Amino acid sequence: MRALTDMWTMTKRSLRHTTRSLDTIITVVLTPIALLLLFVYVFGDALGAQTGSIEYVDFITPGLIVMSVGSGIAYAALRLSMDLQKGIIGRFRTMPVAPSSVLSGQAMSSTLSNMFSSALVLGVAFLVGFRPVGDVVAWLWFIGLLALFTLATTWMAMFFGLLAKSPEGAGGFAYILLLLVFLSPSFVPTETMSPWLQGFAENQPITAIVETMRSLLTQGTPGDYAGAALAWSLGILVVFYALSLSIYRRREPAVAAG
């Protein structure tokens, strides 16, 4: 119970920092919304012809939600790196708090804030014509997959935040994640891509996530990629959770001494 209480205390601290950071709000919330409006109203007619019977706003909304998560987790890595550089983590080590709560609080804060920003993107999508057909069960599966993917990539952010030599470099990994979003069927079907790129796009993790989310919302079923989406999300979570804790434990003496 003490560990849970300490984790929630760290979560609230991180959430306060997020809500007070204007640049975080602009990047995490406003940028995906601006991209949604851009693709719907500027590129929608040209690209919508390639999506078949699915309305273009229905087609791109899952990909933009994943993009908002990719943008948001970069700030989790940045904040963790800043706390390390400023010695705040070292001061936490001298206080009577559960050691696991420092990273877990950052991860929980990032997950909650990114789920909120995803909900905002989804709300704007409804305003511009997004009309999902999924039932309550499909929506529950969608929310569960989104939460799992967000938590998994947040622990990836923790890993890079611990490795980074500077706060500026901590969030650089997010560009790779955002590149994978563009190299997936988030904005156009993979069938329209070059053959060599199509092979990569169909077998990378973001494709499985986006396709499963799209199938849940537009067809009401998990689709053919559901197993791969769960496997990728769970695999990323387990691997980067273990790596982050391992690096954190090795850095504890040096951080505490600082």
CSV table of C-alpha atoms in Angstrom, one decimal:
chain,number,residue,atom,x,y,z
A,1,MET,CA,0.0,0.0,0.0
A,2,ARG,CA,2.9,2.4,0.8
A,3,ALA,CA,4.3,1.7,-2.7
A,4,LEU,CA,1.0,2.5,-4.3
A,5,THR,CA,0.6,5.7,-2.3
A,6,ASP,CA,4.1,6.8,-3.2
A,7,MET,CA,3.5,6.0,-6.9
A,8,TRP,CA,0.3,8.1,-6.9
A,9,THR,CA,2.2,11.0,-5.2
A,10,MET,CA,4.8,10.8,-8.0
A,11,THR,CA,2.1,10.6,-10.6
A,12,LYS,CA,0.4,13.7,-9.3
A,13,ARG,CA,3.7,15.6,-9.3
A,14,SER,CA,4.4,14.6,-12.9
A,15,LEU,CA,0.8,15.5,-14.0
A,16,ARG,CA,1.1,19.0,-12.5
A,17,HIS,CA,4.3,19.5,-14.5
A,18,THR,CA,2.5,18.4,-17.7
A,19,THR,CA,-0.5,20.7,-17.2
A,20,ARG,CA,1.8,23.7,-16.5
A,21,SER,CA,3.9,23.2,-19.7
A,22,LEU,CA,2.4,25.1,-22.6
A,23,ASP,CA,4.8,23.6,-25.2
A,24,THR,CA,3.8,20.1,-24.0
A,25,ILE,CA,0.1,20.9,-24.5
A,26,ILE,CA,0.8,22.3,-28.0
A,27,THR,CA,2.8,19.4,-29.2
A,28,VAL,CA,0.9,16.5,-27.6
A,29,VAL,CA,-2.7,17.8,-28.2
A,30,LEU,CA,-2.8,20.6,-30.8
A,31,THR,CA,-0.4,19.0,-33.3
A,32,PRO,CA,-2.4,15.8,-33.8
A,33,ILE,CA,-5.6,17.8,-34.1
A,34,ALA,CA,-4.0,20.1,-36.6
A,35,LEU,CA,-2.8,17.1,-38.6
A,36,LEU,CA,-6.3,15.6,-38.5
A,37,LEU,CA,-7.9,18.7,-39.9
A,38,LEU,CA,-5.1,19.0,-42.5
A,39,PHE,CA,-5.5,15.4,-43.8
A,40,VAL,CA,-9.3,15.6,-43.8
A,41,TYR,CA,-9.8,19.0,-45.4
A,42,VAL,CA,-6.7,19.4,-47.5
A,43,PHE,CA,-5.7,15.8,-48.5
A,44,GLY,CA,-8.9,14.0,-47.9
A,45,ASP,CA,-10.3,14.1,-51.4
A,46,ALA,CA,-7.1,12.9,-53.0
A,47,LEU,CA,-6.2,10.3,-50.5
A,48,GLY,CA,-9.7,9.2,-49.7
A,49,ALA,CA,-10.1,7.6,-53.1
A,50,GLN,CA,-7.5,5.0,-52.0
A,51,THR,CA,-9.4,3.8,-48.9
A,52,GLY,CA,-12.3,2.1,-50.7
A,53,SER,CA,-15.6,2.1,-48.8
A,54,ILE,CA,-14.2,3.6,-45.6
A,55,GLU,CA,-14.6,7.3,-45.2
A,56,TYR,CA,-11.2,8.9,-45.0
A,57,VAL,CA,-11.7,10.5,-41.6
A,58,ASP,CA,-12.6,7.0,-40.3
A,59,PHE,CA,-9.5,5.6,-41.9
A,60,ILE,CA,-7.0,8.0,-40.5
A,61,THR,CA,-8.3,8.6,-37.0
A,62,PRO,CA,-6.7,5.5,-35.4
A,63,GLY,CA,-3.3,6.4,-36.9
A,64,LEU,CA,-3.6,10.0,-35.6
A,65,ILE,CA,-4.4,8.7,-32.1
A,66,VAL,CA,-1.3,6.5,-32.2
A,67,MET,CA,0.7,9.6,-33.4
A,68,SER,CA,-0.6,11.6,-30.4
A,69,VAL,CA,0.7,8.9,-28.1
A,70,GLY,CA,4.1,8.9,-29.9
A,71,SER,CA,4.4,12.7,-29.4
A,72,GLY,CA,3.3,12.5,-25.8
A,73,ILE,CA,5.7,9.8,-24.6
A,74,ALA,CA,8.7,11.9,-25.7
A,75,TYR,CA,8.0,14.3,-22.9
A,76,ALA,CA,8.0,11.5,-20.4
A,77,ALA,CA,11.6,10.7,-21.4
A,78,LEU,CA,12.4,14.4,-21.4
A,79,ARG,CA,11.1,14.9,-17.8
A,80,LEU,CA,12.8,11.9,-16.5
A,81,SER,CA,16.1,13.0,-18.0
A,82,MET,CA,15.7,16.5,-16.6
A,83,ASP,CA,15.1,15.0,-13.1
A,84,LEU,CA,18.2,12.9,-13.4
A,85,GLN,CA,20.3,15.9,-14.6
A,86,LYS,CA,19.1,18.2,-11.9
A,87,GLY,CA,19.7,15.6,-9.1
A,88,ILE,CA,16.0,15.4,-8.2
A,89,ILE,CA,16.0,11.6,-8.5
A,90,GLY,CA,19.0,11.6,-6.1
A,91,ARG,CA,17.0,13.6,-3.6
A,92,PHE,CA,14.1,11.3,-3.9
A,93,ARG,CA,16.4,8.4,-3.0
A,94,THR,CA,17.1,10.1,0.4
A,95,MET,CA,13.4,10.3,1.2
A,96,PRO,CA,11.3,7.6,2.7
A,97,VAL,CA,9.5,6.7,-0.6
A,98,ALA,CA,9.4,3.3,-2.4
A,99,PRO,CA,12.2,3.2,-5.0
A,100,SER,CA,9.9,1.8,-7.7
A,101,SER,CA,7.5,4.7,-7.3
A,102,VAL,CA,9.8,7.1,-9.1
A,103,LEU,CA,9.7,5.4,-12.5
A,104,SER,CA,6.2,4.0,-12.0
A,105,GLY,CA,4.8,7.5,-11.2
A,106,GLN,CA,6.3,8.9,-14.3
A,107,ALA,CA,4.9,6.0,-16.4
A,108,MET,CA,1.4,6.3,-14.9
A,109,SER,CA,1.4,10.1,-15.4
A,110,SER,CA,2.4,9.7,-19.1
A,111,THR,CA,-0.2,7.0,-19.7
A,112,LEU,CA,-3.0,9.1,-18.1
A,113,SER,CA,-2.1,12.3,-20.0
A,114,ASN,CA,-1.7,10.5,-23.3
A,115,MET,CA,-5.1,8.7,-22.9
A,116,PHE,CA,-6.6,12.2,-22.2
A,117,SER,CA,-5.0,13.7,-25.3
A,118,SER,CA,-6.2,10.7,-27.4
A,119,ALA,CA,-9.7,11.3,-26.2
A,120,LEU,CA,-9.4,14.9,-27.3
A,121,VAL,CA,-8.2,13.9,-30.8
A,122,LEU,CA,-11.1,11.4,-30.9
A,123,GLY,CA,-13.6,14.1,-29.9
A,124,VAL,CA,-12.4,16.4,-32.7
A,125,ALA,CA,-12.6,13.5,-35.1
A,126,PHE,CA,-16.3,13.1,-34.2
A,127,LEU,CA,-16.8,16.8,-34.9
A,128,VAL,CA,-15.4,16.5,-38.5
A,129,GLY,CA,-17.4,13.4,-39.4
A,130,PHE,CA,-15.9,10.3,-37.7
A,131,ARG,CA,-18.6,7.8,-37.3
A,132,PRO,CA,-17.5,4.4,-35.8
A,133,VAL,CA,-19.8,1.4,-35.9
A,134,GLY,CA,-18.2,-0.6,-33.1
A,135,ASP,CA,-20.4,-1.7,-30.2
A,136,VAL,CA,-19.6,-1.4,-26.5
A,137,VAL,CA,-17.5,-4.5,-26.5
A,138,ALA,CA,-15.5,-3.2,-29.4
A,139,TRP,CA,-14.9,0.2,-27.7
A,140,LEU,CA,-13.8,-1.6,-24.5
A,141,TRP,CA,-11.3,-3.6,-26.6
A,142,PHE,CA,-10.1,-0.4,-28.3
A,143,ILE,CA,-9.6,1.4,-25.0
A,144,GLY,CA,-7.8,-1.6,-23.5
A,145,LEU,CA,-5.5,-1.9,-26.5
A,146,LEU,CA,-4.8,1.9,-26.5
A,147,ALA,CA,-4.0,1.8,-22.8
A,148,LEU,CA,-1.7,-1.2,-23.2
A,149,PHE,CA,0.1,0.4,-26.2
A,150,THR,CA,0.5,3.7,-24.3
A,151,LEU,CA,1.8,2.0,-21.2
A,152,ALA,CA,4.2,-0.1,-23.3
A,153,THR,CA,5.6,2.9,-25.2
A,154,THR,CA,5.8,4.9,-22.0
A,155,TRP,CA,8.2,2.4,-20.5
A,156,MET,CA,10.2,2.6,-23.8
A,157,ALA,CA,10.4,6.4,-23.0
A,158,MET,CA,11.6,5.6,-19.5
A,159,PHE,CA,14.4,3.5,-21.0
A,160,PHE,CA,15.6,6.2,-23.3
A,161,GLY,CA,15.2,8.9,-20.6
A,162,LEU,CA,17.5,6.9,-18.4
A,163,LEU,CA,20.1,6.3,-21.2
A,164,ALA,CA,20.1,9.9,-22.6
A,165,LYS,CA,23.1,12.1,-21.8
A,166,SER,CA,21.0,15.2,-22.0
A,167,PRO,CA,17.3,16.2,-21.8
A,168,GLU,CA,17.4,17.4,-25.4
A,169,GLY,CA,18.4,13.9,-26.6
A,170,ALA,CA,16.0,12.0,-24.4
A,171,GLY,CA,13.0,12.4,-26.6
A,172,GLY,CA,14.8,11.8,-29.9
A,173,PHE,CA,13.7,8.2,-30.0
A,174,ALA,CA,10.1,9.4,-30.6
A,175,TYR,CA,11.0,10.5,-34.1
A,176,ILE,CA,11.6,6.8,-34.9
A,177,LEU,CA,8.2,5.9,-33.6
A,178,LEU,CA,6.5,8.7,-35.5
A,179,LEU,CA,8.4,7.6,-38.7
A,180,LEU,CA,6.9,4.1,-38.2
A,181,VAL,CA,3.4,5.8,-38.0
A,182,PHE,CA,4.0,7.3,-41.5
A,183,LEU,CA,5.4,4.0,-42.7
A,184,SER,CA,2.2,2.2,-41.8
A,185,PRO,CA,-1.4,2.2,-43.1
A,186,SER,CA,-2.2,5.2,-40.9
A,187,PHE,CA,-2.9,7.5,-43.8
A,188,VAL,CA,-2.9,5.3,-46.9
A,189,PRO,CA,-3.4,1.5,-47.4
A,190,THR,CA,-0.1,-0.4,-47.7
A,191,GLU,CA,-1.2,-1.7,-51.1
A,192,THR,CA,-0.5,1.8,-52.5
A,193,MET,CA,3.1,1.7,-51.3
A,194,SER,CA,6.2,0.6,-53.2
A,195,PRO,CA,6.7,-3.2,-53.1
A,196,TRP,CA,9.8,-3.1,-50.9
A,197,LEU,CA,8.2,-0.6,-48.6
A,198,GLN,CA,5.0,-2.5,-48.5
A,199,GLY,CA,6.7,-5.6,-47.1
A,200,PHE,CA,8.2,-3.6,-44.3
A,201,ALA,CA,5.0,-1.7,-43.5
A,202,GLU,CA,2.9,-4.9,-43.2
A,203,ASN,CA,5.3,-6.4,-40.7
A,204,GLN,CA,6.1,-3.6,-38.2
A,205,PRO,CA,4.3,-3.1,-34.9
A,206,ILE,CA,2.5,0.2,-35.6
A,207,THR,CA,0.7,-1.5,-38.5
A,208,ALA,CA,-0.8,-4.2,-36.3
A,209,ILE,CA,-1.8,-1.6,-33.7
A,210,VAL,CA,-3.5,0.8,-36.2
A,211,GLU,CA,-5.2,-2.0,-38.2
A,212,THR,CA,-6.7,-3.5,-35.0
A,213,MET,CA,-7.9,-0.2,-33.8
A,214,ARG,CA,-9.4,0.6,-37.2
A,215,SER,CA,-11.1,-2.8,-37.4
A,216,LEU,CA,-12.6,-2.4,-33.9
A,217,LEU,CA,-14.0,1.1,-34.6
A,218,THR,CA,-15.1,0.7,-38.3
A,219,GLN,CA,-16.1,-3.0,-38.3
A,220,GLY,CA,-16.7,-3.9,-34.6
A,221,THR,CA,-14.3,-6.8,-34.7
A,222,PRO,CA,-10.6,-7.1,-33.7
A,223,GLY,CA,-9.6,-8.2,-37.2
A,224,ASP,CA,-6.7,-10.3,-38.5
A,225,TYR,CA,-4.0,-8.2,-36.7
A,226,ALA,CA,-5.3,-8.5,-33.2
A,227,GLY,CA,-3.0,-11.2,-32.1
A,228,ALA,CA,0.1,-9.4,-33.5
A,229,ALA,CA,-1.1,-6.1,-31.9
A,230,LEU,CA,-1.3,-7.7,-28.4
A,231,ALA,CA,1.9,-9.6,-28.9
A,232,TRP,CA,3.8,-6.4,-29.9
A,233,SER,CA,2.4,-4.3,-27.1
A,234,LEU,CA,3.0,-6.9,-24.4
A,235,GLY,CA,6.5,-7.6,-25.7
A,236,ILE,CA,7.4,-4.0,-25.8
A,237,LEU,CA,6.0,-3.5,-22.3
A,238,VAL,CA,7.9,-6.5,-20.7
A,239,VAL,CA,11.2,-5.8,-22.4
A,240,PHE,CA,11.4,-2.1,-21.7
A,241,TYR,CA,10.0,-2.4,-18.2
A,242,ALA,CA,12.8,-4.9,-17.4
A,243,LEU,CA,15.5,-2.8,-19.1
A,244,SER,CA,14.3,0.4,-17.4
A,245,LEU,CA,14.4,-1.1,-13.9
A,246,SER,CA,17.8,-2.7,-14.6
A,247,ILE,CA,19.3,0.6,-15.7
A,248,TYR,CA,17.7,2.5,-12.9
A,249,ARG,CA,19.0,0.1,-10.3
A,250,ARG,CA,22.5,0.4,-11.7
A,251,ARG,CA,22.3,4.2,-11.7
A,252,GLU,CA,20.9,4.5,-8.2
A,253,PRO,CA,24.2,4.7,-6.3
A,254,ALA,CA,25.6,7.3,-8.6
A,255,VAL,CA,22.5,9.3,-8.6
A,256,ALA,CA,22.1,9.1,-4.9
A,257,ALA,CA,25.7,10.1,-4.3
A,258,GLY,CA,25.1,13.2,-6.5
